[in-house]
Amino acid sequence: MKVTVVGAGNVGATCADVLAYREIANEVVLVDIKEGFAEGKALDIWQKAPINLYDTRTVGVTNDYTKTAGSDVVVITSGLPRKPGMTRDDLISTNAGIVQSVTENIVKHSPDAIIIVVSNPLDVMTYAAHITSKLPRTRVMGMAGILDTARYRAFLAEALNVSPKDIQAVLMGGHGDTMVPLPRYTTVGGIPVTELIDEETLNAIVDRTKNGGGELVKLMGTSAWYAPGSAAAQMVEAIVRDQRRVFPVCVKLEGEYGIDGVYLGVPVILGKNGIEKIIELQLNEDEKQLLETSRGHVKEVMDALDNINASKA
């Protein structure tokens, strides 16, 4: 198995490191546009193989996609963070251009690959990669839900003073403050979380989860990387090892949940073919309304990209 990670920054390098450490693939290729950057990160990861006892070879290349040929899975982490004075449309335009260029190179050299998008704004970057690749929706997806549920579960574990291993949860919708955590589907060792925590505390945890990325930016001055990189690696593992894990994943909806043509996070079964199945939950009216709000927000950003592309045409 061969996995390529495009973008050797903090998130991409963390993803490659986890993939190597857990021996998820025989070879992991890191790609970056900065001369020598990916090569250095890959060499550093390879040099700790004798310490951490793994066989996965890590290789770094500067903007050379021929070395990625035949990849089974490709993770796209490329893109710029939003800078002071940068409008939302500026960020969308810049990162969409990067993601579209990367996707074209991926499909050219690895036409059978499954693509996982991590670049932000996540939902619209998944849209950009999907329409550029012309691949089935089951093979182009975005990583957000695993990260968001991890944050939610970590905060719950802290509040309840229990192991995070015993907490299961589902979130839906867009990546950001319109995400839809579902306390009704949250359990601790099989016990509904609503039986273990009061409503006020639970609502505060939900709000903290929605703003989880922003909290880290305020603390560090930059966005997270350990959890996002690990989350992307977990998706790769589910695909490479055909684990058929149930994860919330960003995918184009085609009628599921009454939504068509919008890219949103929903629970899916993830296996060797990518998204093996989209799971439709029976949402109550409040949950449906929250999902509709999230859909509207993501559609607005998708429309912004469409307008940008139309103006360039």
mmCIF file of C-alpha atoms in Angstrom:
data_model
loop_
_atom_site.group_PDB
_atom_site.id
_atom_site.type_symbol
_atom_site.label_atom_id
_atom_site.label_comp_id
_atom_site.label_asym_id
_atom_site.label_seq_id
_atom_site.Cartn_x
_atom_site.Cartn_y
_atom_site.Cartn_z
ATOM 1 C CA MET A 1 0.000 0.000 0.000
ATOM 2 C CA LYS A 2 1.144 3.504 -0.876
ATOM 3 C CA VAL A 3 -0.214 6.712 0.661
ATOM 4 C CA THR A 4 0.598 10.260 -0.404
ATOM 5 C CA VAL A 5 0.216 13.283 1.865
ATOM 6 C CA VAL A 6 0.233 16.604 0.020
ATOM 7 C CA GLY A 7 1.424 19.437 2.224
ATOM 8 C CA ALA A 8 4.296 18.809 4.653
ATOM 9 C CA GLY A 9 3.260 21.431 7.184
ATOM 10 C CA ASN A 10 2.216 20.572 10.731
ATOM 11 C CA VAL A 11 -0.967 18.679 9.814
ATOM 12 C CA GLY A 12 0.529 16.808 6.855
ATOM 13 C CA ALA A 13 3.709 15.852 8.706
ATOM 14 C CA THR A 14 1.698 14.653 11.721
ATOM 15 C CA CYS A 15 -0.502 12.549 9.435
ATOM 16 C CA ALA A 16 2.564 11.017 7.742
ATOM 17 C CA ASP A 17 4.173 10.340 11.125
ATOM 18 C CA VAL A 18 1.079 8.524 12.448
ATOM 19 C CA LEU A 19 0.757 6.506 9.230
ATOM 20 C CA ALA A 20 4.407 5.431 9.509
ATOM 21 C CA TYR A 21 4.350 4.752 13.245
ATOM 22 C CA ARG A 22 1.259 2.542 12.914
ATOM 23 C CA GLU A 23 2.603 0.851 9.757
ATOM 24 C CA ILE A 24 -0.605 1.614 7.882
ATOM 25 C CA ALA A 25 1.157 1.651 4.501
ATOM 26 C CA ASN A 26 4.386 0.283 3.033
ATOM 27 C CA GLU A 27 5.323 3.708 1.703
ATOM 28 C CA VAL A 28 4.263 7.236 2.608
ATOM 29 C CA VAL A 29 5.152 10.047 0.190
ATOM 30 C CA LEU A 30 5.188 13.642 1.466
ATOM 31 C CA VAL A 31 4.833 16.402 -1.151
ATOM 32 C CA ASP A 32 5.372 20.124 -0.658
ATOM 33 C CA ILE A 33 6.130 23.142 -2.853
ATOM 34 C CA LYS A 34 8.825 24.440 -0.497
ATOM 35 C CA GLU A 35 12.231 23.179 -1.635
ATOM 36 C CA GLY A 36 13.617 20.457 0.638
ATOM 37 C CA PHE A 37 10.810 20.801 3.220
ATOM 38 C CA ALA A 38 9.035 17.496 2.539
ATOM 39 C CA GLU A 39 12.360 15.728 2.066
ATOM 40 C CA GLY A 40 13.523 16.874 5.490
ATOM 41 C CA LYS A 41 10.291 15.934 7.283
ATOM 42 C CA ALA A 42 10.210 12.504 5.609
ATOM 43 C CA LEU A 43 13.862 11.856 6.466
ATOM 44 C CA ASP A 44 13.279 12.799 10.091
ATOM 45 C CA ILE A 45 10.306 10.413 10.336
ATOM 46 C CA TRP A 46 12.319 7.623 8.675
ATOM 47 C CA GLN A 47 15.253 8.118 11.048
ATOM 48 C CA LYS A 48 13.090 7.325 14.066
ATOM 49 C CA ALA A 49 11.927 4.023 12.551
ATOM 50 C CA PRO A 50 14.673 2.111 14.430
ATOM 51 C CA ILE A 51 13.588 3.811 17.686
ATOM 52 C CA ASN A 52 9.830 3.278 17.327
ATOM 53 C CA LEU A 53 10.239 -0.014 15.453
ATOM 54 C CA TYR A 54 8.332 0.385 12.199
ATOM 55 C CA ASP A 55 9.082 -0.513 8.580
ATOM 56 C CA THR A 56 7.065 2.091 6.677
ATOM 57 C CA ARG A 57 9.339 4.045 4.318
ATOM 58 C CA THR A 58 8.739 7.794 4.244
ATOM 59 C CA VAL A 59 9.845 9.720 1.144
ATOM 60 C CA GLY A 60 9.700 13.468 0.568
ATOM 61 C CA VAL A 61 9.547 15.311 -2.766
ATOM 62 C CA THR A 62 9.330 18.929 -3.886
ATOM 63 C CA ASN A 63 6.359 19.369 -6.222
ATOM 64 C CA ASP A 64 7.109 16.120 -8.108
ATOM 65 C CA TYR A 65 3.928 14.120 -8.482
ATOM 66 C CA THR A 66 5.574 11.374 -10.541
ATOM 67 C CA LYS A 67 6.857 9.999 -7.216
ATOM 68 C CA THR A 68 3.247 9.701 -5.992
ATOM 69 C CA ALA A 69 2.160 7.475 -8.901
ATOM 70 C CA GLY A 70 0.065 4.488 -7.932
ATOM 71 C CA SER A 71 -1.031 5.845 -4.547
ATOM 72 C CA ASP A 72 -3.977 4.032 -2.988
ATOM 73 C CA VAL A 73 -5.006 6.977 -0.809
ATOM 74 C CA VAL A 74 -4.055 10.664 -1.037
ATOM 75 C CA VAL A 75 -4.505 13.169 1.792
ATOM 76 C CA ILE A 76 -4.627 16.863 0.805
ATOM 77 C CA THR A 77 -3.591 19.262 3.565
ATOM 78 C CA SER A 78 -2.330 22.071 1.285
ATOM 79 C CA GLY A 79 -3.546 25.620 1.655
ATOM 80 C CA LEU A 80 -2.960 28.882 3.453
ATOM 81 C CA PRO A 81 -4.389 29.918 6.821
ATOM 82 C CA ARG A 82 -6.532 33.047 6.820
ATOM 83 C CA LYS A 83 -4.324 36.108 7.369
ATOM 84 C CA PRO A 84 -5.205 39.550 8.778
ATOM 85 C CA GLY A 85 -7.011 41.647 6.172
ATOM 86 C CA MET A 86 -7.891 38.571 4.097
ATOM 87 C CA THR A 87 -11.576 38.279 3.158
ATOM 88 C CA ARG A 88 -13.384 34.951 3.162
ATOM 89 C CA ASP A 89 -13.541 35.061 -0.637
ATOM 90 C CA ASP A 90 -9.770 35.667 -0.800
ATOM 91 C CA LEU A 91 -9.164 32.571 1.302
ATOM 92 C CA ILE A 92 -11.627 30.477 -0.715
ATOM 93 C CA SER A 93 -10.119 31.608 -4.031
ATOM 94 C CA THR A 94 -6.514 30.999 -2.952
ATOM 95 C CA ASN A 95 -7.059 27.620 -1.346
ATOM 96 C CA ALA A 96 -9.454 26.374 -4.022
ATOM 97 C CA GLY A 97 -6.796 27.134 -6.632
ATOM 98 C CA ILE A 98 -4.246 25.142 -4.632
ATOM 99 C CA VAL A 99 -6.603 22.205 -3.998
ATOM 100 C CA GLN A 100 -7.742 22.073 -7.630
ATOM 101 C CA SER A 101 -4.143 22.059 -8.906
ATOM 102 C CA VAL A 102 -3.156 19.334 -6.429
ATOM 103 C CA THR A 103 -6.207 17.249 -7.344
ATOM 104 C CA GLU A 104 -5.399 17.433 -11.064
ATOM 105 C CA ASN A 105 -1.885 16.124 -10.370
ATOM 106 C CA ILE A 106 -3.173 13.388 -8.100
ATOM 107 C CA VAL A 107 -5.714 12.079 -10.611
ATOM 108 C CA LYS A 108 -3.135 12.230 -13.404
ATOM 109 C CA HIS A 109 -0.691 9.959 -11.578
ATOM 110 C CA SER A 110 -3.035 7.936 -9.320
ATOM 111 C CA PRO A 111 -6.385 7.635 -11.125
ATOM 112 C CA ASP A 112 -7.584 4.901 -8.759
ATOM 113 C CA ALA A 113 -6.787 6.773 -5.548
ATOM 114 C CA ILE A 114 -9.242 7.680 -2.814
ATOM 115 C CA ILE A 115 -8.885 11.367 -1.870
ATOM 116 C CA ILE A 116 -9.229 12.775 1.651
ATOM 117 C CA VAL A 117 -9.368 16.577 1.909
ATOM 118 C CA VAL A 118 -8.211 18.320 5.091
ATOM 119 C CA SER A 119 -7.665 21.842 3.683
ATOM 120 C CA ASN A 120 -9.924 24.658 4.875
ATOM 121 C CA PRO A 121 -12.618 25.863 4.434
ATOM 122 C CA LEU A 122 -13.150 22.097 4.606
ATOM 123 C CA ASP A 123 -16.594 21.583 3.091
ATOM 124 C CA VAL A 124 -16.023 23.820 0.061
ATOM 125 C CA MET A 125 -12.493 22.446 -0.486
ATOM 126 C CA THR A 126 -14.018 18.957 -0.633
ATOM 127 C CA TYR A 127 -16.414 20.348 -3.253
ATOM 128 C CA ALA A 128 -13.481 21.823 -5.213
ATOM 129 C CA ALA A 129 -11.550 18.535 -5.139
ATOM 130 C CA HIS A 130 -14.589 16.470 -6.111
ATOM 131 C CA ILE A 131 -15.608 18.523 -9.147
ATOM 132 C CA THR A 132 -11.980 18.756 -10.289
ATOM 133 C CA SER A 133 -11.295 15.031 -9.929
ATOM 134 C CA LYS A 134 -14.523 13.910 -11.664
ATOM 135 C CA LEU A 135 -14.347 10.812 -9.430
ATOM 136 C CA PRO A 136 -17.393 9.209 -7.776
ATOM 137 C CA ARG A 137 -18.438 10.924 -4.547
ATOM 138 C CA THR A 138 -17.537 7.757 -2.643
ATOM 139 C CA ARG A 139 -13.847 8.374 -3.418
ATOM 140 C CA VAL A 140 -13.536 12.095 -2.550
ATOM 141 C CA MET A 141 -14.312 13.078 1.031
ATOM 142 C CA GLY A 142 -13.438 15.614 3.691
ATOM 143 C CA MET A 143 -11.989 15.073 7.149
ATOM 144 C CA ALA A 144 -13.749 17.162 9.772
ATOM 145 C CA GLY A 145 -16.220 15.013 11.680
ATOM 146 C CA ILE A 146 -13.591 12.751 13.246
ATOM 147 C CA LEU A 147 -11.719 15.806 14.538
ATOM 148 C CA ASP A 148 -14.895 17.471 15.803
ATOM 149 C CA THR A 149 -16.163 14.324 17.540
ATOM 150 C CA ALA A 150 -12.714 13.801 19.073
ATOM 151 C CA ARG A 151 -12.843 17.275 20.602
ATOM 152 C CA TYR A 152 -16.403 16.686 21.827
ATOM 153 C CA ARG A 153 -15.471 13.326 23.362
ATOM 154 C CA ALA A 154 -12.299 14.718 24.943
ATOM 155 C CA PHE A 155 -14.260 17.533 26.615
ATOM 156 C CA LEU A 156 -16.900 15.057 27.827
ATOM 157 C CA ALA A 157 -14.230 12.702 29.216
ATOM 158 C CA GLU A 158 -12.745 15.623 31.129
ATOM 159 C CA ALA A 159 -16.115 16.738 32.530
ATOM 160 C CA LEU A 160 -17.171 13.220 33.530
ATOM 161 C CA ASN A 161 -13.674 12.128 34.640
ATOM 162 C CA VAL A 162 -13.873 8.953 32.537
ATOM 163 C CA SER A 163 -11.748 7.406 29.801
ATOM 164 C CA PRO A 164 -12.232 8.967 26.352
ATOM 165 C CA LYS A 165 -12.084 5.399 24.995
ATOM 166 C CA ASP A 166 -15.575 4.745 26.351
ATOM 167 C CA ILE A 167 -17.277 7.730 24.726
ATOM 168 C CA GLN A 168 -18.999 7.348 21.365
ATOM 169 C CA ALA A 169 -20.538 10.299 19.562
ATOM 170 C CA VAL A 170 -21.889 11.544 16.239
ATOM 171 C CA LEU A 171 -21.723 15.043 14.779
ATOM 172 C CA MET A 172 -23.156 16.222 11.479
ATOM 173 C CA GLY A 173 -23.177 19.276 9.241
ATOM 174 C CA GLY A 174 -20.461 21.699 8.254
ATOM 175 C CA HIS A 175 -17.045 22.081 9.862
ATOM 176 C CA GLY A 176 -17.269 25.149 12.064
ATOM 177 C CA ASP A 177 -19.745 26.874 14.330
ATOM 178 C CA THR A 178 -22.760 25.493 12.422
ATOM 179 C CA MET A 179 -21.782 21.858 13.075
ATOM 180 C CA VAL A 180 -24.521 19.725 14.607
ATOM 181 C CA PRO A 181 -23.458 17.696 17.665
ATOM 182 C CA LEU A 182 -26.068 15.069 18.553
ATOM 183 C CA PRO A 183 -26.236 14.458 22.328
ATOM 184 C CA ARG A 184 -29.085 12.008 21.679
ATOM 185 C CA TYR A 185 -26.565 9.745 19.919
ATOM 186 C CA THR A 186 -23.772 10.262 22.483
ATOM 187 C CA THR A 187 -23.013 7.406 24.888
ATOM 188 C CA VAL A 188 -20.518 6.651 27.651
ATOM 189 C CA GLY A 189 -19.880 2.914 27.851
ATOM 190 C CA GLY A 190 -23.291 2.443 26.228
ATOM 191 C CA ILE A 191 -25.046 4.795 28.712
ATOM 192 C CA PRO A 192 -26.776 7.843 27.179
ATOM 193 C CA VAL A 193 -24.706 10.904 28.087
ATOM 194 C CA THR A 194 -27.871 12.774 29.104
ATOM 195 C CA GLU A 195 -28.144 10.412 32.108
ATOM 196 C CA LEU A 196 -24.680 11.357 33.329
ATOM 197 C CA ILE A 197 -24.425 15.111 32.842
ATOM 198 C CA ASP A 198 -26.741 18.075 33.302
ATOM 199 C CA GLU A 199 -28.124 19.948 30.307
ATOM 200 C CA GLU A 200 -26.295 23.212 31.037
ATOM 201 C CA THR A 201 -22.885 21.530 31.229
ATOM 202 C CA LEU A 202 -23.593 19.488 28.101
ATOM 203 C CA ASN A 203 -24.629 22.602 26.152
ATOM 204 C CA ALA A 204 -21.432 24.359 27.238
ATOM 205 C CA ILE A 205 -19.389 21.397 25.952
ATOM 206 C CA VAL A 206 -21.279 21.477 22.647
ATOM 207 C CA ASP A 207 -20.508 25.205 22.273
ATOM 208 C CA ARG A 208 -16.848 24.628 23.136
ATOM 209 C CA THR A 209 -16.698 21.894 20.483
ATOM 210 C CA LYS A 210 -18.153 24.203 17.830
ATOM 211 C CA ASN A 211 -15.414 26.725 18.567
ATOM 212 C CA GLY A 212 -12.693 24.117 19.184
ATOM 213 C CA GLY A 213 -10.454 25.292 16.369
ATOM 214 C CA GLY A 214 -10.735 28.947 17.379
ATOM 215 C CA GLU A 215 -9.816 28.144 20.973
ATOM 216 C CA LEU A 216 -6.527 26.626 19.822
ATOM 217 C CA VAL A 217 -5.752 29.546 17.500
ATOM 218 C CA LYS A 218 -6.210 31.962 20.425
ATOM 219 C CA LEU A 219 -3.889 29.882 22.608
ATOM 220 C CA MET A 220 -1.141 29.190 20.071
ATOM 221 C CA GLY A 221 -1.562 31.802 17.367
ATOM 222 C CA THR A 222 -1.963 29.026 14.813
ATOM 223 C CA SER A 223 -4.377 26.213 14.045
ATOM 224 C CA ALA A 224 -4.223 22.679 15.439
ATOM 225 C CA TRP A 225 -2.179 19.856 13.943
ATOM 226 C CA TYR A 226 -1.831 16.816 16.243
ATOM 227 C CA ALA A 227 -5.554 15.989 16.308
ATOM 228 C CA PRO A 228 -6.310 16.865 12.635
ATOM 229 C CA GLY A 229 -3.281 14.912 11.393
ATOM 230 C CA SER A 230 -4.209 11.902 13.515
ATOM 231 C CA ALA A 231 -7.847 12.096 12.384
ATOM 232 C CA ALA A 232 -6.825 12.024 8.720
ATOM 233 C CA ALA A 233 -4.542 9.054 9.421
ATOM 234 C CA GLN A 234 -7.447 7.217 11.075
ATOM 235 C CA MET A 235 -9.500 7.628 7.902
ATOM 236 C CA VAL A 236 -6.593 6.308 5.808
ATOM 237 C CA GLU A 237 -6.300 3.291 8.112
ATOM 238 C CA ALA A 238 -10.008 2.474 7.801
ATOM 239 C CA ILE A 239 -9.675 2.490 4.004
ATOM 240 C CA VAL A 240 -6.332 0.689 3.663
ATOM 241 C CA ARG A 241 -7.297 -2.045 6.135
ATOM 242 C CA ASP A 242 -10.935 -2.232 4.994
ATOM 243 C CA GLN A 243 -12.079 -1.765 8.586
ATOM 244 C CA ARG A 244 -15.593 -0.573 7.698
ATOM 245 C CA ARG A 245 -15.454 1.957 10.526
ATOM 246 C CA VAL A 246 -18.432 4.233 11.148
ATOM 247 C CA PHE A 247 -17.200 7.832 11.007
ATOM 248 C CA PRO A 248 -18.723 11.263 10.330
ATOM 249 C CA VAL A 249 -17.260 12.303 6.966
ATOM 250 C CA CYS A 250 -17.868 15.238 4.609
ATOM 251 C CA VAL A 251 -19.416 13.985 1.357
ATOM 252 C CA LYS A 252 -21.685 15.268 -1.389
ATOM 253 C CA LEU A 253 -25.270 14.477 -0.453
ATOM 254 C CA GLU A 254 -27.570 13.308 -3.214
ATOM 255 C CA GLY A 255 -30.960 13.206 -1.534
ATOM 256 C CA GLU A 256 -29.883 11.851 1.851
ATOM 257 C CA TYR A 257 -31.480 13.810 4.704
ATOM 258 C CA GLY A 258 -33.532 15.611 2.041
ATOM 259 C CA ILE A 259 -30.423 17.490 0.872
ATOM 260 C CA ASP A 260 -29.059 17.463 -2.658
ATOM 261 C CA GLY A 261 -25.801 18.792 -4.057
ATOM 262 C CA VAL A 262 -24.308 20.115 -0.808
ATOM 263 C CA TYR A 263 -21.176 18.753 0.916
ATOM 264 C CA LEU A 264 -21.869 18.017 4.581
ATOM 265 C CA GLY A 265 -20.577 15.791 7.341
ATOM 266 C CA VAL A 266 -22.734 12.688 7.854
ATOM 267 C CA PRO A 267 -22.075 9.245 9.368
ATOM 268 C CA VAL A 268 -20.712 6.768 6.828
ATOM 269 C CA ILE A 269 -19.141 3.323 6.685
ATOM 270 C CA LEU A 270 -15.529 3.722 5.561
ATOM 271 C CA GLY A 271 -13.751 0.795 3.886
ATOM 272 C CA LYS A 272 -11.556 -0.274 0.977
ATOM 273 C CA ASN A 273 -13.784 1.408 -1.643
ATOM 274 C CA GLY A 274 -13.933 4.663 0.293
ATOM 275 C CA ILE A 275 -17.436 5.521 1.447
ATOM 276 C CA GLU A 276 -19.168 2.153 1.413
ATOM 277 C CA LYS A 277 -22.496 3.497 2.684
ATOM 278 C CA ILE A 278 -24.057 6.744 3.930
ATOM 279 C CA ILE A 279 -26.024 6.170 7.129
ATOM 280 C CA GLU A 280 -29.287 8.101 7.462
ATOM 281 C CA LEU A 281 -30.269 8.791 11.065
ATOM 282 C CA GLN A 282 -33.837 9.522 12.112
ATOM 283 C CA LEU A 283 -33.390 13.118 13.206
ATOM 284 C CA ASN A 284 -35.948 14.941 15.320
ATOM 285 C CA GLU A 285 -37.308 18.360 14.313
ATOM 286 C CA ASP A 286 -34.724 20.352 16.305
ATOM 287 C CA GLU A 287 -31.866 18.344 14.796
ATOM 288 C CA LYS A 288 -33.303 18.741 11.293
ATOM 289 C CA GLN A 289 -33.464 22.511 11.761
ATOM 290 C CA LEU A 290 -29.842 22.665 12.932
ATOM 291 C CA LEU A 291 -28.765 20.589 9.932
ATOM 292 C CA GLU A 292 -30.722 22.878 7.600
ATOM 293 C CA THR A 293 -28.951 25.914 9.075
ATOM 294 C CA SER A 294 -25.602 24.206 8.504
ATOM 295 C CA ARG A 295 -26.615 23.269 4.945
ATOM 296 C CA GLY A 296 -27.478 26.889 4.193
ATOM 297 C CA HIS A 297 -24.121 28.100 5.475
ATOM 298 C CA VAL A 298 -22.130 25.567 3.432
ATOM 299 C CA LYS A 299 -24.212 26.246 0.294
ATOM 300 C CA GLU A 300 -23.477 29.951 0.660
ATOM 301 C CA VAL A 301 -19.726 29.250 0.662
ATOM 302 C CA MET A 302 -20.077 26.842 -2.290
ATOM 303 C CA ASP A 303 -21.928 29.578 -4.199
ATOM 304 C CA ALA A 304 -19.077 31.985 -3.387
ATOM 305 C CA LEU A 305 -16.608 29.573 -5.003
ATOM 306 C CA ASP A 306 -18.878 29.164 -8.031
ATOM 307 C CA ASN A 307 -19.007 32.963 -8.436
ATOM 308 C CA ILE A 308 -15.217 33.237 -8.114
ATOM 309 C CA ASN A 309 -14.714 30.544 -10.754
ATOM 310 C CA ALA A 310 -17.294 32.160 -13.053
ATOM 311 C CA SER A 311 -15.534 35.532 -12.785
ATOM 312 C CA LYS A 312 -12.228 33.905 -13.773
ATOM 313 C CA ALA A 313 -13.752 32.157 -16.783
#
